Coordinates of C-alpha atoms and ligand atoms in Angstrom, one line a residue:
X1 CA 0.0 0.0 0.0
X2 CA 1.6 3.5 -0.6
X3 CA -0.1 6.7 0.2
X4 CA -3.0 8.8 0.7
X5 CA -3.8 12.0 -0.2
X6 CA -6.5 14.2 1.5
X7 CA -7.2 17.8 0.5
X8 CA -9.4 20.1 2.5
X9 CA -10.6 23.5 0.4
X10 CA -11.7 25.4 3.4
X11 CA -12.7 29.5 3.5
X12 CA -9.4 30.3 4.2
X13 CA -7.3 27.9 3.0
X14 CA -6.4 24.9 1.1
X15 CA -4.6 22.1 3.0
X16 CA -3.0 19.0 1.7
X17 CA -2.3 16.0 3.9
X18 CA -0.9 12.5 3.4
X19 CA -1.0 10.0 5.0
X20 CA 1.1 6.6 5.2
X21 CA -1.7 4.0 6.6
X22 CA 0.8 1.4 7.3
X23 CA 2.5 3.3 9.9
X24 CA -0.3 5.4 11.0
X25 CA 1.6 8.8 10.0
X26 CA 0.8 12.0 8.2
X27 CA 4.1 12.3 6.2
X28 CA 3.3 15.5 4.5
X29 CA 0.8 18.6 5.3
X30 CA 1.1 21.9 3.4
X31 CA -1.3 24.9 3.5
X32 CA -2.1 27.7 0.8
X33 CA -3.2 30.6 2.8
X34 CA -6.1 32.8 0.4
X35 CA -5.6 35.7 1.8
X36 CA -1.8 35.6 1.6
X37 CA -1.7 34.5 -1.9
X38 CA -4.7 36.7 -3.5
X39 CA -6.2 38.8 -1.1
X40 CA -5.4 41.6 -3.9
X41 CA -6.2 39.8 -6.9
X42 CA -9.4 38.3 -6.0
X43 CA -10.3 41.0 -3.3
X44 CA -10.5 38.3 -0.7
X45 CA -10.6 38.8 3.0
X46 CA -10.8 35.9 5.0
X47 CA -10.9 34.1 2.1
X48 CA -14.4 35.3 1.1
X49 CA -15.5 38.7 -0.6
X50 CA -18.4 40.3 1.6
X51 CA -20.7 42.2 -0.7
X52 CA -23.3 43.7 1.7
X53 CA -26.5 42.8 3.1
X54 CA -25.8 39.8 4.0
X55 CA -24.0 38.5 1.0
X56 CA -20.6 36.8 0.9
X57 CA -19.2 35.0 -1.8
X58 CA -16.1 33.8 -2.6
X59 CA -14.0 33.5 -6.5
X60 CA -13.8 29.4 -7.5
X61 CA -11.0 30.7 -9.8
X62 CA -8.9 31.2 -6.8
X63 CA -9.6 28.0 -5.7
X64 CA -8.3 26.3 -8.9
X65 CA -4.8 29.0 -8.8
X66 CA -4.7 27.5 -5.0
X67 CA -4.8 23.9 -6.1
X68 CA -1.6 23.9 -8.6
X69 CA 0.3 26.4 -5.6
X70 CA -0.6 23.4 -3.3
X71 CA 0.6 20.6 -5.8
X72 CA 4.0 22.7 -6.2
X73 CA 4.5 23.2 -2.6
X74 CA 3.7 19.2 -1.7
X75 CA 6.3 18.2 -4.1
X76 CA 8.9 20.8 -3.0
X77 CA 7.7 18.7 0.6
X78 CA 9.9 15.6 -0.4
X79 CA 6.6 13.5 -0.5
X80 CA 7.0 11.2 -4.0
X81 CA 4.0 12.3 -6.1
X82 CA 3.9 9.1 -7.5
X83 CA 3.9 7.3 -4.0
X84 CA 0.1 8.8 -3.8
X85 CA -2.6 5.9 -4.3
X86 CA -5.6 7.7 -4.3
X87 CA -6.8 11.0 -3.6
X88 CA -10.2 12.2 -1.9
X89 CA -11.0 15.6 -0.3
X90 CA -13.1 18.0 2.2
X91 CA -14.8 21.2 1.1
X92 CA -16.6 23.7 3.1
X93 CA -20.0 23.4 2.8
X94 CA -23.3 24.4 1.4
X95 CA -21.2 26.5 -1.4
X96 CA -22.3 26.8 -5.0
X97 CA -20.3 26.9 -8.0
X98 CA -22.3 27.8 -11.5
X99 CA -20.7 26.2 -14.6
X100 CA -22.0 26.8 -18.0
X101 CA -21.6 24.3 -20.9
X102 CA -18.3 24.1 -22.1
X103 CA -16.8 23.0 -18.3
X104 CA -17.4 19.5 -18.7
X105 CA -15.6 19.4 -22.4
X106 CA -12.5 22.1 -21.2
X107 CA -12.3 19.6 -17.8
X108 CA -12.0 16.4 -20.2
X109 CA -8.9 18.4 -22.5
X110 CA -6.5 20.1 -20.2
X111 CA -3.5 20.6 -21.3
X112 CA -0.5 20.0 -18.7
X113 CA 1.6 23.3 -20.5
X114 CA -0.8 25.4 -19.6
X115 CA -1.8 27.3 -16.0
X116 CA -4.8 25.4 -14.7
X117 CA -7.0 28.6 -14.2
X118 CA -5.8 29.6 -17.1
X119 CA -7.8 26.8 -18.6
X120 CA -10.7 27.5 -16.9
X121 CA -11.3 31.1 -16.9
X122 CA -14.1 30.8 -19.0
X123 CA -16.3 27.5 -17.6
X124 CA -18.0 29.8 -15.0
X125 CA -21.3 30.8 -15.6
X126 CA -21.3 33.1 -12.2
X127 CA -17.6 34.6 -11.6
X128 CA -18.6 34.0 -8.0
X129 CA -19.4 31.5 -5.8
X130 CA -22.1 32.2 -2.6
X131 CA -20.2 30.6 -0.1
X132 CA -22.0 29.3 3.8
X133 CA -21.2 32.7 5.3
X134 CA -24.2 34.4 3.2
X135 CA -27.4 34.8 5.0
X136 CA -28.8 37.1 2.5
X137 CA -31.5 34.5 1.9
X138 CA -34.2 34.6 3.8
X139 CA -36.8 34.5 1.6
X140 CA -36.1 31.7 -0.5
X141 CA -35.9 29.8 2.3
X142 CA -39.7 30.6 3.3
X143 CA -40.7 29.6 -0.2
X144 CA -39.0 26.5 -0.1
X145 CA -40.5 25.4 2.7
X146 CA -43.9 26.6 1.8
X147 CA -43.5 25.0 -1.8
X148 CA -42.7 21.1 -0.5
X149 CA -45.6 21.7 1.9
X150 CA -44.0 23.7 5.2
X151 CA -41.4 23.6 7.5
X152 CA -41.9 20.5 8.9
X153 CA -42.4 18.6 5.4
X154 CA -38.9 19.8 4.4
X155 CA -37.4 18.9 7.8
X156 CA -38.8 15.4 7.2
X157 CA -37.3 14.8 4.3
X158 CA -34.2 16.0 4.2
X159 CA -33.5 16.3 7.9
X160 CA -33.1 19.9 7.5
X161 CA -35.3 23.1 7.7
X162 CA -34.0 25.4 5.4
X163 CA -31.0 27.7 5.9
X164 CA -30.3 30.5 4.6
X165 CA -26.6 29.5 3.9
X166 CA -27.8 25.6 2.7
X167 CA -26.9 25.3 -1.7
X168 CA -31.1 25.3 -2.4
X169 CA -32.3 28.5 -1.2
X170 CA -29.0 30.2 -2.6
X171 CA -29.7 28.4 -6.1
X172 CA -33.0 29.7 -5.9
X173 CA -31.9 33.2 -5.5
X174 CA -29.7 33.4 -8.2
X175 CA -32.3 31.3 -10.5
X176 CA -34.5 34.3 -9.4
X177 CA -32.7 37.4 -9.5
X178 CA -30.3 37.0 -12.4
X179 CA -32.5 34.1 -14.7
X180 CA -29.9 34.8 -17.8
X181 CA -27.2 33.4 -16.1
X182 CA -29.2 30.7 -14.3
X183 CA -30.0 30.0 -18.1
X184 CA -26.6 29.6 -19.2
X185 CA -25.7 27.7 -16.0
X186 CA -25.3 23.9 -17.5
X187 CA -24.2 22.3 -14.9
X188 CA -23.7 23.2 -10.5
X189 CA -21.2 21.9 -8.4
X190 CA -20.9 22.4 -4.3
X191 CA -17.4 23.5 -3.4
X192 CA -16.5 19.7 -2.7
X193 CA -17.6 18.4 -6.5
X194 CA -16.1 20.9 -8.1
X195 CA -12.7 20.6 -6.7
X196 CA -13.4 17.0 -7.4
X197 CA -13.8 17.6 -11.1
X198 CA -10.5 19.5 -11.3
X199 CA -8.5 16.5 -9.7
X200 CA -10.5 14.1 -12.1
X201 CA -11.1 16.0 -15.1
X202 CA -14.7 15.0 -15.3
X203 CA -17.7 16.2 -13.5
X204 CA -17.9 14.6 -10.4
X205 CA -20.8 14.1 -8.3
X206 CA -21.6 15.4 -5.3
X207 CA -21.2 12.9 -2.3
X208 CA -24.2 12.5 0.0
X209 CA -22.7 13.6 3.1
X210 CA -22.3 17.1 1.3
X211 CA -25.6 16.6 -0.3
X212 CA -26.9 16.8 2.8
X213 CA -26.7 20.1 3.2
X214 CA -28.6 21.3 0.0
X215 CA -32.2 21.3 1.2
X216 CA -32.3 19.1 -1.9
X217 CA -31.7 16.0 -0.8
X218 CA -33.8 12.8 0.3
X219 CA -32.0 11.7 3.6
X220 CA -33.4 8.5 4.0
X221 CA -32.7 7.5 0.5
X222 CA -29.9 9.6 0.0
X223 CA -30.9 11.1 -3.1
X224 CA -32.4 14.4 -4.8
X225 CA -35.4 14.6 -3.5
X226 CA -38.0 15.2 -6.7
X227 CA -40.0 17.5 -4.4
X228 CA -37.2 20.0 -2.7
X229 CA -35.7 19.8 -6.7
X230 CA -39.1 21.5 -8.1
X231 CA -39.6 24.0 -4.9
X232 CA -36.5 25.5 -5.9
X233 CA -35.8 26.2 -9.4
X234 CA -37.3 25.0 -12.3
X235 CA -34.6 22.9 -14.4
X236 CA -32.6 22.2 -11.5
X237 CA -32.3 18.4 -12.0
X238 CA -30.3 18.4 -15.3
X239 CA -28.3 20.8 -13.7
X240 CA -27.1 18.4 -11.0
X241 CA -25.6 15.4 -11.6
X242 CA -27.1 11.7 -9.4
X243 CA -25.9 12.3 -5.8
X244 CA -23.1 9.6 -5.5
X245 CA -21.8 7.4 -2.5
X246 CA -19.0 8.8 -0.6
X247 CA -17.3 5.7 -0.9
X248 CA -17.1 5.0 -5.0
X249 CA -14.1 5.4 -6.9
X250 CA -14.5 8.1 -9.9
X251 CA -11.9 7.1 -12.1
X252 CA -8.8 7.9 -12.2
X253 CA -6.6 10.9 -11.9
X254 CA -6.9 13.5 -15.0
X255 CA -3.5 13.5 -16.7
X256 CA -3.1 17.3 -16.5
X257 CA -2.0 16.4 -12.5
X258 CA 0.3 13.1 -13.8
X259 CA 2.2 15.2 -16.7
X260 CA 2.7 18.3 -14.7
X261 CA 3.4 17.1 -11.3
X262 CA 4.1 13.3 -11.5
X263 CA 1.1 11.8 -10.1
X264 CA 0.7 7.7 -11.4
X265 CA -1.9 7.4 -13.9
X266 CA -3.2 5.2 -11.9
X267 CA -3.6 7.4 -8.6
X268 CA -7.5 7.4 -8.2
X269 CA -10.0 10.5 -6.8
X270 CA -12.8 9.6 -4.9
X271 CA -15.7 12.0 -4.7
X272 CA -15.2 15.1 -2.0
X273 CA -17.6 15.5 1.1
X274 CA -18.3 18.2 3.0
X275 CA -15.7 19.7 5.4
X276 CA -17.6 18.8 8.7
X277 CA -18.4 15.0 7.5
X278 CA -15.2 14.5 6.5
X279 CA -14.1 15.8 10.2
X280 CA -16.1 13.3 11.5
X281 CA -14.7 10.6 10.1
X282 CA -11.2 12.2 10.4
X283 CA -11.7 12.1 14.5
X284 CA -13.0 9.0 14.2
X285 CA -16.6 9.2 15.0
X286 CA -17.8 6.4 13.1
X287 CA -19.3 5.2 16.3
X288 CA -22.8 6.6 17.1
X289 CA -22.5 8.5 20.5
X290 CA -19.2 10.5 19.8
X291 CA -19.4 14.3 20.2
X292 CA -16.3 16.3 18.4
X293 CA -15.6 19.8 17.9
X294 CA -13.7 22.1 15.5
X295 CA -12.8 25.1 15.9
X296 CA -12.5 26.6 12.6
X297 CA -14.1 30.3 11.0
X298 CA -17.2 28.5 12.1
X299 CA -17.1 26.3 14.8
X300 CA -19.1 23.5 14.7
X301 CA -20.0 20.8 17.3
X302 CA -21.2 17.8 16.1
X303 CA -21.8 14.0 16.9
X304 CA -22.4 10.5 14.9
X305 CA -26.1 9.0 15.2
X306 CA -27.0 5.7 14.3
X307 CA -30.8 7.0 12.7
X308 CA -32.0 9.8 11.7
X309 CA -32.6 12.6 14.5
X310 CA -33.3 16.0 13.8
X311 CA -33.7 19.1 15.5
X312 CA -37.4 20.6 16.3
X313 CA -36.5 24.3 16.9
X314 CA -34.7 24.0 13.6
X315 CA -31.8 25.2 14.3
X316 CA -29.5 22.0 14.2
X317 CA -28.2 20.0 10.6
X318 CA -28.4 16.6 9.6
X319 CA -26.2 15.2 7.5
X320 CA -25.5 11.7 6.1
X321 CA -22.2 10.3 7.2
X322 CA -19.6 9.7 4.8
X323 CA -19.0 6.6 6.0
X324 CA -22.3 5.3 4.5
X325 CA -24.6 3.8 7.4
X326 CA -24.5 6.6 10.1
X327 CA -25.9 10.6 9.9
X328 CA -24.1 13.3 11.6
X329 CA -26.1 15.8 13.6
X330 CA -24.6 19.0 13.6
X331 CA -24.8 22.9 15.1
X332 CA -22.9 25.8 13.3
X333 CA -21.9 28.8 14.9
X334 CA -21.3 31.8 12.4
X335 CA -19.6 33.6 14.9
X336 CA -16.6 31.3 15.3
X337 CA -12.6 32.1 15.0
X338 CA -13.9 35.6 13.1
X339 CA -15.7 36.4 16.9
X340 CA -12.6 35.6 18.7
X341 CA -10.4 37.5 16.3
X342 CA -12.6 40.6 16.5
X343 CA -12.1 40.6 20.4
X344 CA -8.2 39.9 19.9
X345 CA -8.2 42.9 17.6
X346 CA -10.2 45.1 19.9
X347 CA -8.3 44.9 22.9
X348 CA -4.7 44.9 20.6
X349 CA -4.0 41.6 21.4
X350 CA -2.0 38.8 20.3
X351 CA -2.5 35.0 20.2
X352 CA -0.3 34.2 23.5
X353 CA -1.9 37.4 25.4
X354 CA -5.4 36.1 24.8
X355 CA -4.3 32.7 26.3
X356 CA -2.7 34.3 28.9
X357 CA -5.7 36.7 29.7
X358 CA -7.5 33.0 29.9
X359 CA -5.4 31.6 32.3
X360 CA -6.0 34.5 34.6
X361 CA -9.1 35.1 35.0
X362 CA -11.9 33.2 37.0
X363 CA -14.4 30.3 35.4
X364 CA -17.8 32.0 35.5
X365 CA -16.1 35.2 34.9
X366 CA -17.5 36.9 37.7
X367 CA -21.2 36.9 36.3
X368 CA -19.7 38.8 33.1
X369 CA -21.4 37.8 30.1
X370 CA -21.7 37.8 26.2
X371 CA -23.7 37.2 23.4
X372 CA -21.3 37.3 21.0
X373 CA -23.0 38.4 17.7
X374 CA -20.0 40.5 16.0
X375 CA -21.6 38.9 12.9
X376 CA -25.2 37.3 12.3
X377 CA -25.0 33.9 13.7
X378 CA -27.1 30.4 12.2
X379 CA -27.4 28.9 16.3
X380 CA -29.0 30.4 17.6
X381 CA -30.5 32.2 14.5
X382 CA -29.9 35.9 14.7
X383 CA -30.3 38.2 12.0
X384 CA -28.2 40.6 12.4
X385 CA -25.3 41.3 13.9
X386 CA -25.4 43.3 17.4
X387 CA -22.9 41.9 20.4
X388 CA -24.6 42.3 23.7
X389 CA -23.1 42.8 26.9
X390 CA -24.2 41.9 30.7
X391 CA -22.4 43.0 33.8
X392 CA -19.5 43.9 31.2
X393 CA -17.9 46.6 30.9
X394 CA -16.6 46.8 27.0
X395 CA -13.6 48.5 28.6
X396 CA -12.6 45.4 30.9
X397 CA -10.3 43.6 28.1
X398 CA -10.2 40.8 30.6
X399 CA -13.7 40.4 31.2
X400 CA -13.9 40.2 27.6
X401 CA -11.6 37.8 26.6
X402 CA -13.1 35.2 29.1
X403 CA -16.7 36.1 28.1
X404 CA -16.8 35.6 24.3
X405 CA -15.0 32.1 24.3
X406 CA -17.6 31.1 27.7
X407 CA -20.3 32.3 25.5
X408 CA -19.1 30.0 22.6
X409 CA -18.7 26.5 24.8
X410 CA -22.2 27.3 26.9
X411 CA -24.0 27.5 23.7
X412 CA -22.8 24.8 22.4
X413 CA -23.5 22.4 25.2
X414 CA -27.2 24.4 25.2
X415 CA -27.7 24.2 21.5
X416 CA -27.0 20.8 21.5
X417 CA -29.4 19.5 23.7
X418 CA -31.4 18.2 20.8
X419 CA -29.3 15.6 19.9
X420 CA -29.8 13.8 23.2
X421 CA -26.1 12.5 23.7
X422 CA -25.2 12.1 27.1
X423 CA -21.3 13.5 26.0
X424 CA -18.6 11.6 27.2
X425 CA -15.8 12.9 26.3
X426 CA -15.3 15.6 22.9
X427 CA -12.8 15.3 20.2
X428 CA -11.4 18.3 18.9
X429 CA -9.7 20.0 15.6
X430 CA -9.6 23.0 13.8
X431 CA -7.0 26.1 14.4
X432 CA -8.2 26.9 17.8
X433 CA -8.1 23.5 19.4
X434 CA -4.3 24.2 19.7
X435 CA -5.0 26.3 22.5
X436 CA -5.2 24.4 25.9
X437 CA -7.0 27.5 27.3
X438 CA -9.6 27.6 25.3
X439 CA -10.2 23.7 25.2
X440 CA -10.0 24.3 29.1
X441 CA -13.0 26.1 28.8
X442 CA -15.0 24.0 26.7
X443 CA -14.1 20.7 29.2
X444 CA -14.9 22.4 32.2
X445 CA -18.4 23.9 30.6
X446 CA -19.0 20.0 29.1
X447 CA -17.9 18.8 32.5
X448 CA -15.9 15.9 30.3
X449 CA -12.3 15.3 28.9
X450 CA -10.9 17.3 25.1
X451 CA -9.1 15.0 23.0
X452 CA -6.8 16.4 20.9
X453 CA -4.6 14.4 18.0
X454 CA -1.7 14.7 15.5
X455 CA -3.0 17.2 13.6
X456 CA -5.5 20.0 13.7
X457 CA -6.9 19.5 10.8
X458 CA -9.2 17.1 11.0
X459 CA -11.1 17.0 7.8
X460 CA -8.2 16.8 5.3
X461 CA -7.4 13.7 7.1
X462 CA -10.9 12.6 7.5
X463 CA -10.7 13.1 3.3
X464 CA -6.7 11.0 3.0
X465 CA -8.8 8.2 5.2
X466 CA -12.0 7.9 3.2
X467 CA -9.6 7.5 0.2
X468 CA -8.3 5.1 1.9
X469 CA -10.9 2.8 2.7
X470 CA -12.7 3.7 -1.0
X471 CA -9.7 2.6 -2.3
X472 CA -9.5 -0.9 -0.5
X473 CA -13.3 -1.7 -1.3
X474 CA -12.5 -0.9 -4.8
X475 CA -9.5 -3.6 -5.0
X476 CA -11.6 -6.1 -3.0
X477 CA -9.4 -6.3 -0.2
X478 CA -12.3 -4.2 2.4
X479 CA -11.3 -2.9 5.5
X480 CA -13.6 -2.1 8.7
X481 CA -14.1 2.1 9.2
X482 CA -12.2 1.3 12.9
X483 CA -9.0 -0.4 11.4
X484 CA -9.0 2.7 9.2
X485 CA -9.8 5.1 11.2
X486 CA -8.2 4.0 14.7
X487 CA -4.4 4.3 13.9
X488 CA -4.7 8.2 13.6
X489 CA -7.1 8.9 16.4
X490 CA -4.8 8.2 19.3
X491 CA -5.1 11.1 21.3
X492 CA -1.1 13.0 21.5
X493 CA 0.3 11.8 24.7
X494 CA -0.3 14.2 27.2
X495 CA -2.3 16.7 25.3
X496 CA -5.9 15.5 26.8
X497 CA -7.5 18.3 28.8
X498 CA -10.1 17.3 31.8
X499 CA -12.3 18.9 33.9
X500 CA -11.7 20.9 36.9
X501 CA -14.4 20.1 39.5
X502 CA -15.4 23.2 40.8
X503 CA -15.1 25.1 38.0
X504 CA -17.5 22.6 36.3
X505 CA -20.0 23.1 39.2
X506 CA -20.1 27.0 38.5
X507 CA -20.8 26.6 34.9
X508 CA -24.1 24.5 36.0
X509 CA -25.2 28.0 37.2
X510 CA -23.4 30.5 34.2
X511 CA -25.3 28.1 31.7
X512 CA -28.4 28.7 33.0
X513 CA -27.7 32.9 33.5
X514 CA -26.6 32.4 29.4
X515 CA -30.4 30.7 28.9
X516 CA -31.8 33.2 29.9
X517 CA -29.7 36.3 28.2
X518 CA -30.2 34.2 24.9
X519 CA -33.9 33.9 24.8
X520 CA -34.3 37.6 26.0
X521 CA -32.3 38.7 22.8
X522 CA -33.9 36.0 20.8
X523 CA -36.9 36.1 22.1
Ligands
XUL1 C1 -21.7 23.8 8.4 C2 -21.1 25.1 7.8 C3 -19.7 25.5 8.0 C4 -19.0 25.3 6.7 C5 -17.6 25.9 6.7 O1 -23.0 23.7 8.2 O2 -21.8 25.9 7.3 O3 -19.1 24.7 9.0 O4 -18.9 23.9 6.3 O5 -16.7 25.2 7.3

């Protein structure tokens, strides 16, 4: 067996990871940074391009000028191209790229002398891509819901109400508001298919973990559902190709990657997922009953369920697990790394100052509290952005520091309530999780231990292990999820966090004083 590659096209960044399944070791891991690389070619900020009222979008053609940086900077790694079996990969979610109807023929001829996005410039039937930070949707989401027969209907069958940032109601939009382009739009890929296509120079499906988060799909039966598809734009079902299993090998690698960087012909791509299911499987919840956590621009907090279970205020996601038998249940928090940021920013601080602010200051924080909206959030779901303070002074930097990052770990052991898992212990990844003071936080508020592991990022290698185990089924030589999974989810020696009793017993209270602060903003 050689190795694995796993690539994770995130907002900010593009990660490559792989993997050596023999010996249990990531043996390569390079990152393209957007906003490094293109911030003033593209316009990007945070990786994303926020056009107003609500609307944030982000360029695909950066993506594809991020892929080839990526390839150049793994080979410069030492890894041997050619040592690379198969290839799978993560994508953030819910993201729409429009394609018009020379893609799939300009895909099927590249030419390994030319620039990739060079190629491509003209597939794109939208220059833009809305990406899961736009809420500027509201709307569409009503008439979805109305048109498969109401809110519940739509949560019924595809384990989801609709969101504002899900692919269907933003498809809808742009079906509504610009219906030239929606015209001239042949084909529509989430983030995760179309970086897929690129690697196999083909339209590849979308997976049905990332499916999942369309409004579109049939969770049960893990397909387009024929009533979401008609409540949301006419023609959309020749625009989409059959939602495809997670676990099927699409062919193998297009030779623009062999010629140009020395791939084997025979390295195969497996379809992407989204960047949450592929975390799952990357922290090795293919067990029902496992909580994790990244802490990424969103954060998310998320467990693996053995049947569908969905969320009656609405507010939680369902998703099918890549692995193929289990769903994911999911809460997303808008107001993630960009929420802590803005309070590092606003108080002048740096990384190792915020920490150290942590460490100093009192668990319960002294009745000081936060709702930290420096952006509209999706959980609970706030429209607009407005941070609220009680018995907080905005002066009192430390008071602040402590309060946004207690505001994030109560709501997520209030928000996800629903999903009726007594949690055990929470696995983490994502930038954040390499600070112990936050994950202090988060164990003492989830009264339970914080895993953490080799690497922080999670999904790329949840994406490098799916291509693993695709790849074995493929050959006929299957292997179990835990024999794949269980060699890279041995927690770093040392590096588990657990709770401090008496800190845990003040949360009980702070959770409840949080309640209530919530529901009066939210009502
Ligand atoms: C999940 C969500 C985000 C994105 C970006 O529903 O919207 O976590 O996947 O990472």
């Amino acid at each position: 067996m050689g190795n694995f590659l796993g690539i994770d096209a995130s907002t900010q960044s593009l990660t490559g990871l792989v993997i050596d399944p023999v010996t249990g070791q990531i043996v390569a891991e390079k990152s393209v940074n957007f906003d490094e690389h293109f911030s003033h070619r593209y316009g990007v900020a945070n990786g994303a391009i926020d056009l107003g009222d609500g609307v944030v979008h982000s360029p695909p053609l950066m993506w594809v000028e991020a892929l080839e940086i990526l390839f150049r900077q793994l080979d410069a790694s030492g890894v041997k191209m050619a040592s690379i079996d198969a290839v799978a990969g993560s994508g953030q979610q819910h993201g729409t790229v429009y394609l018009n109807m020379s893609a799939a023929g300009v895909l099927g001829g590249l030419r390994a002398d030319m620039d990739l996005s060079e190629q491509l410039r003209d597939i794109f039937s939208r220059a833009t891509a809305p990406i899961w930070m736009d809420t500027s949707t509201r709307e569409q989401c009503t008439q979805i819901e109305e048109g498969v027969g109401g809110r519940q209907r739509l949560l019924d069958l595809t384990g989801n109400t609709a969101f504002e940032r899900f692919s269907g109601p933003q498809i809808r939009k742009f079906a509504q508001t610009e219906p030239e382009a929606y015209e001239r739009t042949a084909s529509i890929c989430l983030v995760s298919s179309f970086m897929a296509s690129l690697l196999a120079g083909r339209l590849v499906p979308v997976d049905a973990g990332d499916a999942s988060g369309t409004n579109l799909m049939d969770i049960r039966q893990r397909r387009w559902s024929p009533d979401a598809l008609a409540a949301t734009a006419d023609g959309l079902n020749r625009r989409l190709l059959p939602v495809i299993d997670a676990d099927s090998v699409v062919g193998p690698i297009s030779p623009f990657w062999v010629e140009r960087y020395g791939l084997a012909a025979t390295c195969q791509v497996l379809p992407f997922s989204g960047d949450n299911p592929c975390s799952l499987i990357g922290l090795g919840l293919v067990r029902p009953g496992q909580m994790a956590l990244s802490l990424g621009t969103s954060d998310t907090f998320f467990a693996c369920m053995d049947q569908v279970r969905t969320s009656d205020s609405g507010e939680g996601a369902l998703f099918a697990s890549p692995d193929g038998g289990h769903y994911m249940a999911l809460i997303c928090f808008l107001n993630g790394s960009l929420a802590r940021e803005a309070v590092r920013d606003q108080y002048g601080l740096n990384w190792a100052e915020f920490a150290e602010t942590l460490r100093r200051t009192e668990p319960g924080n002294d009745g000081r509290l936060m709702l930290p909206y420096f952006d509209a959030e999706i959980v609970p779901h706030v429209t607009a952005a407005g941070v609220l303070r009680e018995n907080l002074d905005e002066g009192d930097v430390a008071g602040n520091v402590r309060a946004v990052v207690e505001a994030q770990a109560m709501s997520s052991r209030i928000h996800a309530e629903w999903m009726g898992i007594q949690v055990q212990s929470v696995s983490v990844t994502g930038g954040a999780s390499s600070s112990e003071d936050i994950l202090q936080v988060y164990a003492d508020v989830h009264n339970c231990q914080v895993h953490r592991f080799q690497t922080t990022n999670a999904a790329a290698l949840g994406a490098a292990l799916r291509a693993v185990h695709g790849l074995a089924r493929a050959q006929g030589t299957p292997m179990s999820w835990e024999d794949v999974v269980d060699p890279f989810i041995q927690p770093e020696a040392g590096s588990t966090i657990s709770p401090r009793p008496e800190a845990v017993s003040r949360y009980t209270e702070c959770v409840e004083a949080y309640r209530a602060l919530e529901q009066r903003r939210t009502g």
